[in-house]
Coordinates of C-alpha atoms and ligand atoms in Angstrom, one line a residue:
M1 CA 90.3 110.4 100.8
Y2 CA 88.1 107.9 102.4
Q3 CA 90.6 105.1 101.5
A4 CA 93.5 107.1 103.1
L5 CA 91.4 107.8 106.2
T6 CA 90.2 104.2 106.7
K7 CA 93.8 102.9 106.2
H8 CA 94.9 105.3 108.9
L9 CA 92.2 104.5 111.4
F10 CA 92.1 100.9 110.9
P11 CA 95.6 99.5 110.3
G12 CA 94.7 96.3 112.0
D13 CA 95.9 97.1 115.5
H14 CA 92.4 97.6 117.0
D15 CA 93.7 100.8 118.6
E16 CA 92.4 104.4 118.3
H17 CA 93.8 106.9 115.8
G18 CA 93.1 110.5 114.9
A19 CA 92.8 113.0 112.0
I20 CA 91.2 116.3 111.0
I21 CA 89.1 117.0 107.9
L22 CA 88.5 120.5 106.6
A23 CA 85.3 120.8 104.7
G24 CA 83.4 123.4 102.6
V25 CA 79.9 124.4 103.8
C26 CA 76.8 124.1 101.7
V27 CA 73.5 125.5 103.0
S28 CA 70.4 124.8 100.9
D29 CA 66.7 123.9 101.3
R30 CA 67.9 120.5 102.3
G31 CA 69.8 121.7 105.3
L32 CA 73.5 121.8 106.0
R33 CA 76.0 119.7 104.0
L34 CA 79.7 119.6 104.5
V35 CA 82.0 118.9 101.6
A36 CA 85.3 117.2 102.6
R37 CA 88.2 119.0 101.0
E38 CA 91.4 118.2 103.1
L39 CA 92.5 115.3 105.2
H40 CA 95.1 115.9 107.8
L41 CA 96.3 112.6 109.4
A42 CA 97.6 112.8 113.1
V43 CA 100.8 110.9 113.6
D44 CA 100.5 108.5 116.6
G45 CA 102.6 109.6 119.5
I46 CA 103.3 113.0 118.0
D47 CA 99.9 114.5 117.1
Y48 CA 97.7 112.0 118.7
V49 CA 98.8 111.4 122.3
P50 CA 97.5 109.9 125.5
G51 CA 94.8 112.2 126.9
K52 CA 94.5 114.1 130.1
Y53 CA 90.8 113.2 130.5
G54 CA 90.1 110.5 127.8
Y55 CA 92.2 107.7 126.3
R56 CA 93.8 109.7 123.4
M57 CA 93.6 113.3 122.2
L58 CA 94.8 115.5 119.3
K59 CA 97.8 117.6 120.4
A60 CA 97.1 121.4 120.8
Q61 CA 99.6 122.4 118.1
F62 CA 98.1 120.0 115.6
I63 CA 94.7 121.4 116.2
Q64 CA 95.8 125.1 116.2
S65 CA 97.3 125.2 112.7
R66 CA 94.2 123.4 111.2
I67 CA 91.7 125.6 113.0
L68 CA 93.4 128.7 111.7
R69 CA 93.5 127.3 108.2
A70 CA 89.7 126.5 108.5
R71 CA 89.1 130.1 109.5
D72 CA 91.2 131.5 106.7
L73 CA 89.9 129.3 103.9
K74 CA 86.3 129.4 105.3
L75 CA 86.0 125.7 105.9
A76 CA 84.4 123.6 108.7
Y77 CA 86.7 121.9 111.1
L78 CA 86.1 118.2 112.0
A79 CA 88.2 116.2 114.5
I80 CA 88.1 112.5 113.8
H81 CA 88.8 109.3 115.7
N82 CA 87.6 105.8 115.6
H83 CA 85.9 103.2 117.8
G84 CA 85.6 99.5 117.6
G85 CA 82.3 97.9 116.3
T86 CA 80.9 97.7 112.8
T87 CA 77.5 99.0 111.7
S88 CA 76.7 101.2 114.8
V89 CA 78.7 104.0 116.4
A90 CA 78.2 106.7 119.1
F91 CA 80.4 109.1 121.0
S92 CA 81.4 108.0 124.5
P93 CA 80.6 110.2 127.6
D94 CA 84.3 111.1 127.6
D95 CA 84.2 112.2 123.9
M96 CA 81.1 114.4 124.6
A97 CA 82.8 116.0 127.7
S98 CA 85.9 116.9 125.7
H99 CA 83.7 118.6 123.0
E100 CA 82.0 120.6 125.7
R101 CA 85.3 121.6 127.1
G102 CA 86.9 122.5 123.8
Y103 CA 84.5 123.4 121.1
P104 CA 83.2 126.8 122.5
A105 CA 86.7 128.1 122.2
L106 CA 87.3 126.5 118.7
L107 CA 84.0 128.2 117.5
D108 CA 85.3 131.5 118.5
I109 CA 88.6 131.0 116.6
A110 CA 86.8 129.6 113.6
R111 CA 84.9 132.9 113.2
G112 CA 81.6 131.8 111.8
M113 CA 82.6 128.3 110.5
P114 CA 81.1 125.2 112.0
V115 CA 83.4 123.0 114.2
G116 CA 82.8 119.4 115.4
A117 CA 83.8 115.7 115.5
L118 CA 83.2 112.6 113.6
V119 CA 83.7 109.0 115.0
F120 CA 84.1 106.1 112.6
T121 CA 83.8 102.4 112.7
G122 CA 84.6 100.4 109.6
A123 CA 80.9 100.8 108.4
A124 CA 79.4 103.6 110.4
V125 CA 79.9 107.3 111.3
A126 CA 78.5 109.6 113.9
G127 CA 79.0 113.4 114.1
D128 CA 78.6 116.1 116.7
L129 CA 78.5 119.5 115.0
W130 CA 78.7 122.9 116.7
L131 CA 77.3 125.7 114.7
P132 CA 77.8 129.4 115.1
G133 CA 75.0 131.0 117.3
G134 CA 75.2 128.1 119.8
R135 CA 73.2 125.6 117.8
R136 CA 74.4 121.9 117.8
A137 CA 73.4 119.1 115.5
A138 CA 73.9 115.4 115.0
L139 CA 75.2 114.1 111.7
A140 CA 72.4 112.4 109.7
S141 CA 74.5 110.5 107.1
A142 CA 77.7 110.8 105.1
A143 CA 78.3 109.9 101.4
V144 CA 81.6 108.7 99.9
I145 CA 81.6 109.7 96.3
G146 CA 83.8 107.4 94.3
N147 CA 83.2 105.0 91.3
K148 CA 80.2 104.0 93.4
R149 CA 78.5 105.8 96.2
L150 CA 78.8 104.5 99.7
E151 CA 76.5 105.9 102.4
L152 CA 77.4 105.7 106.0
F153 CA 75.1 106.2 109.1
P154 CA 75.3 106.3 112.8
Q155 CA 73.0 103.2 112.9
P156 CA 71.8 100.9 110.1
P157 CA 68.9 102.7 108.4
A158 CA 65.4 101.0 108.6
A159 CA 64.6 98.4 106.0
A160 CA 63.1 100.1 102.8
S161 CA 59.5 99.2 102.0
R162 CA 58.7 97.4 98.7
N163 CA 57.1 99.3 95.9
P164 CA 55.6 96.6 93.6
D165 CA 55.6 99.0 90.6
Y166 CA 59.3 98.7 90.4
D167 CA 59.5 94.9 91.0
R168 CA 61.6 94.0 87.9
Q169 CA 64.3 96.6 88.5
S170 CA 64.4 96.2 92.3
R171 CA 65.4 92.6 91.6
L172 CA 68.6 94.1 90.4
F173 CA 69.4 96.6 93.2
G174 CA 67.0 95.8 95.9
D175 CA 64.2 97.7 97.8
R176 CA 66.9 99.7 99.4
G177 CA 68.4 100.7 96.0
Q178 CA 64.9 101.7 94.8
A179 CA 64.2 103.8 97.9
L180 CA 67.6 105.4 97.3
L181 CA 66.6 106.5 93.7
G182 CA 63.3 107.7 95.2
G183 CA 65.2 110.0 97.5
T184 CA 67.7 111.2 94.9
R185 CA 67.8 114.8 93.5
V186 CA 69.1 115.1 90.1
G187 CA 70.0 118.2 88.0
I188 CA 69.7 118.2 84.3
I189 CA 71.2 121.2 82.4
G190 CA 69.7 121.6 79.0
L191 CA 66.5 119.8 78.1
G192 CA 67.0 119.7 74.3
G193 CA 67.7 116.4 72.3
A194 CA 69.9 114.9 74.9
G195 CA 68.2 116.3 78.1
S196 CA 64.7 115.2 77.1
I197 CA 66.0 111.6 76.9
L198 CA 67.7 111.8 80.3
A199 CA 64.6 113.2 81.9
E200 CA 62.5 110.2 80.4
L201 CA 65.1 107.6 81.6
L202 CA 65.5 109.0 85.1
G203 CA 61.8 109.5 85.5
R204 CA 61.1 105.8 84.6
L205 CA 63.9 104.6 87.0
G206 CA 61.9 106.3 89.8
V207 CA 64.2 109.2 90.6
S208 CA 61.9 111.5 92.5
E209 CA 63.4 115.0 92.5
F210 CA 64.5 117.0 89.5
V211 CA 66.1 120.5 88.9
L212 CA 65.8 121.4 85.3
A213 CA 67.1 124.5 83.5
D214 CA 66.8 125.5 79.8
P215 CA 65.8 128.9 78.5
D216 CA 64.5 127.7 75.1
K217 CA 61.0 126.9 73.8
A218 CA 60.4 124.1 71.4
E219 CA 60.7 124.6 67.7
M220 CA 59.5 122.5 64.8
T221 CA 63.1 121.5 64.0
N222 CA 63.5 120.1 67.5
L223 CA 60.6 117.6 67.2
P224 CA 62.5 114.7 65.7
R225 CA 64.7 114.7 68.9
L226 CA 62.4 115.7 71.8
I227 CA 60.9 112.6 73.5
A228 CA 57.2 112.5 73.5
A229 CA 56.8 116.0 71.9
L230 CA 53.6 117.0 70.3
R231 CA 53.4 119.2 67.1
S232 CA 51.3 121.6 69.1
D233 CA 54.2 122.1 71.6
A234 CA 56.2 123.8 68.9
S235 CA 53.5 125.0 66.7
P236 CA 50.1 126.0 68.2
P237 CA 47.1 126.1 65.8
A238 CA 47.8 128.5 62.8
W239 CA 44.4 130.3 63.2
L240 CA 45.4 131.7 66.5
P241 CA 46.9 135.3 66.7
A242 CA 50.8 135.2 66.5
R243 CA 51.0 136.6 70.1
V244 CA 48.9 133.8 71.4
R245 CA 50.8 131.2 69.4
E246 CA 54.1 132.4 70.9
F247 CA 52.6 132.3 74.4
L248 CA 51.3 128.7 73.9
R249 CA 54.6 127.4 72.4
K250 CA 56.1 125.2 75.2
Y251 CA 59.3 125.6 77.1
K252 CA 61.5 122.5 76.9
V253 CA 61.6 122.3 80.6
D254 CA 57.8 122.1 80.8
M255 CA 57.8 119.3 78.2
A256 CA 60.3 117.4 80.4
F257 CA 58.1 118.1 83.4
R258 CA 55.2 116.5 81.5
N259 CA 57.2 113.4 80.6
I260 CA 58.7 112.8 84.1
K261 CA 55.2 113.2 85.6
R262 CA 53.9 110.6 83.2
A263 CA 56.5 108.2 84.4
N264 CA 56.4 109.0 88.1
S265 CA 53.4 111.2 89.2
R266 CA 55.1 111.7 92.6
A267 CA 58.2 113.4 91.3
K268 CA 59.0 116.8 92.6
I269 CA 60.2 119.0 89.7
T270 CA 61.8 122.4 89.7
A271 CA 61.5 123.5 86.1
L272 CA 63.4 126.6 85.4
P273 CA 62.9 128.2 81.9
R274 CA 66.0 130.2 82.5
D275 CA 69.8 130.2 81.7
F276 CA 71.9 128.0 83.9
L277 CA 74.6 130.7 84.0
D278 CA 72.4 133.1 86.0
A279 CA 73.5 133.1 89.5
D280 CA 70.1 132.2 91.2
V281 CA 69.5 129.4 88.7
A282 CA 73.0 127.9 89.3
A283 CA 72.4 128.0 93.0
Q284 CA 69.5 125.6 92.5
F285 CA 71.9 122.9 91.4
K286 CA 74.5 123.1 94.3
D287 CA 72.7 120.5 96.4
C288 CA 71.9 117.9 93.8
D289 CA 73.1 114.3 94.3
Y290 CA 74.1 114.0 90.6
L291 CA 74.4 116.4 87.6
F292 CA 73.8 115.9 83.9
L293 CA 75.2 118.4 81.5
A294 CA 73.3 118.3 78.2
A295 CA 73.9 121.8 77.0
D296 CA 76.9 122.5 74.8
T297 CA 78.2 125.9 75.5
M298 CA 81.7 126.5 77.1
G299 CA 80.0 128.7 79.8
A300 CA 77.8 125.7 80.8
R301 CA 80.8 123.4 80.9
L302 CA 82.8 125.7 83.1
L303 CA 80.0 126.2 85.6
F304 CA 79.0 122.5 85.6
N305 CA 82.7 121.6 86.1
A306 CA 82.9 124.2 88.9
I307 CA 79.8 122.9 90.8
V308 CA 81.0 119.3 90.5
N309 CA 84.2 120.1 92.3
Q310 CA 83.2 123.0 94.6
Y311 CA 80.2 121.1 96.0
G312 CA 81.5 117.5 95.6
I313 CA 78.7 116.3 93.3
P314 CA 79.4 113.6 90.8
G315 CA 78.3 114.5 87.3
V316 CA 78.3 113.5 83.6
Q317 CA 78.6 115.5 80.4
V318 CA 76.9 114.1 77.2
G319 CA 77.2 115.3 73.7
A320 CA 77.5 114.4 70.0
K321 CA 79.6 115.8 67.3
I322 CA 78.6 115.5 63.6
P323 CA 81.0 117.6 61.6
V324 CA 79.7 118.4 58.0
N325 CA 81.8 120.8 56.0
Q326 CA 80.6 123.4 53.5
A327 CA 80.8 120.9 50.7
G328 CA 78.4 118.6 52.6
E329 CA 81.1 116.0 53.4
V330 CA 80.5 114.1 56.7
G331 CA 83.6 113.8 58.9
D332 CA 84.1 111.6 62.0
V333 CA 80.8 111.3 63.7
F334 CA 80.8 110.5 67.4
C335 CA 79.0 110.8 70.7
V336 CA 80.6 111.0 74.2
T337 CA 79.8 110.4 77.8
R338 CA 82.2 111.9 80.2
S339 CA 81.7 111.3 83.9
V340 CA 83.3 113.8 86.1
R341 CA 83.9 112.9 89.8
P342 CA 85.0 115.6 92.2
G343 CA 88.8 115.7 92.5
H344 CA 89.4 113.1 89.8
G345 CA 90.5 115.0 86.6
C346 CA 88.0 117.4 85.2
L347 CA 86.8 119.1 81.9
W348 CA 89.2 122.0 82.5
C349 CA 92.5 120.0 82.9
N350 CA 91.4 117.7 80.1
G351 CA 91.3 120.7 77.6
L352 CA 87.6 120.5 77.1
I353 CA 86.9 124.1 78.1
N354 CA 88.2 126.4 75.3
P355 CA 89.0 129.8 76.8
A356 CA 88.7 131.6 73.4
R357 CA 85.2 130.2 73.0
L358 CA 84.3 131.0 76.5
Q359 CA 85.4 134.6 75.9
D360 CA 83.4 134.7 72.7
E361 CA 80.2 133.5 74.5
A362 CA 80.5 136.4 76.9
V363 CA 80.0 138.9 73.9
P364 CA 76.4 139.9 73.7
D365 CA 74.5 138.5 70.7
A366 CA 73.8 142.0 69.3
I367 CA 77.6 142.6 68.9
K368 CA 78.3 139.1 67.7
K369 CA 76.1 139.4 64.6
G370 CA 78.7 141.4 62.9
Y371 CA 81.2 138.6 62.6
A372 CA 81.3 134.8 62.2
Y373 CA 84.1 132.6 63.6
L374 CA 85.8 129.5 62.3
D375 CA 83.9 126.5 63.7
D376 CA 80.5 128.2 63.8
P377 CA 79.6 129.5 60.5
G378 CA 76.2 130.5 61.7
V379 CA 74.6 127.3 60.4
A380 CA 72.8 125.0 62.8
A381 CA 74.9 122.0 63.6
P382 CA 73.5 118.5 62.6
S383 CA 72.0 116.5 65.4
V384 CA 70.1 113.2 65.5
V385 CA 68.1 111.4 68.1
T386 CA 70.0 108.1 67.8
M387 CA 73.4 109.4 68.8
N388 CA 71.9 111.5 71.7
A389 CA 70.2 108.2 72.8
I390 CA 73.4 106.3 73.0
A391 CA 75.3 109.0 75.0
C392 CA 72.3 109.5 77.3
A393 CA 71.6 105.8 78.0
H394 CA 75.2 105.2 78.8
A395 CA 75.1 108.3 81.2
A396 CA 71.9 107.2 82.9
D397 CA 73.3 103.7 83.3
D398 CA 76.5 105.0 84.9
F399 CA 74.3 107.0 87.3
L400 CA 72.2 104.1 88.2
F401 CA 75.2 101.7 89.0
H402 CA 77.0 104.5 90.9
M403 CA 74.1 105.5 93.0
T404 CA 73.0 101.9 94.0
G405 CA 76.5 100.9 94.8
L406 CA 76.6 98.2 92.1
K407 CA 79.8 99.4 90.4
N408 CA 82.8 97.2 91.0
D409 CA 85.4 98.7 93.2
D410 CA 87.9 98.6 90.4
A411 CA 85.6 99.9 87.7
E412 CA 87.6 101.8 85.2
T413 CA 87.1 105.7 85.0
A414 CA 86.9 106.1 81.3
W415 CA 85.0 108.3 78.9
L416 CA 82.9 106.5 76.3
R417 CA 83.2 107.6 72.7
W418 CA 81.1 105.9 70.1
N419 CA 82.0 106.4 66.5
S420 CA 78.8 105.7 64.4
R421 CA 80.6 105.5 61.0
K422 CA 83.6 103.5 62.1
N423 CA 81.4 101.1 64.3
R424 CA 84.1 101.7 67.0
V425 CA 83.9 102.2 70.7
S426 CA 86.8 103.8 72.4
Y427 CA 87.5 105.0 75.9
D428 CA 89.4 108.2 76.7
V429 CA 91.1 108.0 80.1
P430 CA 90.7 111.5 81.7
R431 CA 94.0 113.0 82.9
K432 CA 94.4 114.9 86.2
D433 CA 96.5 118.0 86.2
A434 CA 98.2 117.9 89.7
D435 CA 97.9 121.6 90.0
C436 CA 94.4 122.1 88.4
L437 CA 92.8 125.0 90.1
E438 CA 89.4 123.3 89.6
C439 CA 89.8 119.7 90.7
S440 CA 93.1 119.4 92.6
A441 CA 93.6 120.1 96.3
A442 CA 96.2 122.8 95.5
D443 CA 96.1 125.7 98.0
H444 CA 93.9 128.1 96.1
S445 CA 91.9 125.4 94.2
R446 CA 88.1 125.3 94.0
L447 CA 87.8 121.7 95.2
G448 CA 85.4 121.3 98.2
R449 CA 85.1 124.9 98.9
G450 CA 81.3 125.1 99.1
D451 CA 79.4 128.4 99.5
H452 CA 82.4 130.5 100.4
F453 CA 84.0 130.5 96.9
A454 CA 82.6 132.3 93.9
L455 CA 81.0 130.3 91.0
P456 CA 81.7 131.3 87.3
V457 CA 78.2 132.6 86.9
R458 CA 77.1 135.4 84.6
P459 CA 77.1 138.9 86.1
R460 CA 73.7 140.4 85.7
Ligands
ZN501 ZN1 85.8 108.1 121.3
ZN502 ZN1 90.9 119.5 86.7

């Protein structure tokens, strides 16, 4: 979308051009964030014409159909034009006067949705947002989520201060990159074998805000895979009464909390010993900068995939598969890292969310006990720390190069698959279903819809 917009605004004629973006709304503890969903380019001379007051303006008919669509789909309306200049931009007095003439009426039509304007140069953006109830706000920053993350501001941000603790890695991505990681909020879903490695790696990198969810406590059989786990986390002293031992047994999120704090004592961590699928838990992930899915249920995949697309958050799914049949024969052993970018082909349109298994997970455990199904004979699946580590290291590395803007522009979007028995790396290129109701911009799709669209959370 950003490529299409910049091509339209800056065709090389140094003139002014116009467009409209409709965007989902996300309100969280961090404030208001708008998630671009649709770009409507104004054709010069037809939709974008000489202005009555200023130089150019969007034609009333062009505005009207878009503001009605914003009202109906519950999206914010943003009128866009460009100025000359590079790293700084601001609205002109003519621009501001036109907002004051036009936006009160647009706010009325929008029925509760924000309206406003963005003005771009090649490397900066400013925004004037009009909110219901008469409040008005300036845009702080904008992020473009592609292979790499690009942040745009109205003026160049102040130089980042140096933190000598991170000297060796800041030599790779600079003080600004380190400061960026320090301001990043990541969500990790599942803090078992894979999630505990992600927490360790991201904590060491200097990421400073975490949202963690996992309802489980540690068991002795987890210890070979949980980073820096103690025997006492899973098995408190035997002489204690059983009830006390159960109370002392640690939640996996609390063990991850401890590890992150060891790496970075300033980290701010929301540790939720709860199921990701509960509506209030899922809501904690909607304003993260990056999501890591390390829990392997179909319900978690569906919800993760939904948050990525609905809230425009890049994410990655990690997992390992070690098939062993009843006779003890080991099949193809592999681990995967699947990065999911909003609008770029998702877990749903790549057949990775199995509706039959999804339905099965919705059946309460008490009823489920009566029967077993094909690929889950009730036996714990094999799992080893090394394969989790391969998938997680790749996922954290992908995150690092994405966030710090070090990915090449033409970096391939491919899903890593490492086969430990064959010694073979392969890449699966994700498909994108043009009509996918999750990741396409089809009329009733989830993409960029923000708070005004239902998430597939568990009814309580
Ligand atoms: Zn202007
Ligand atoms: Zn899709």
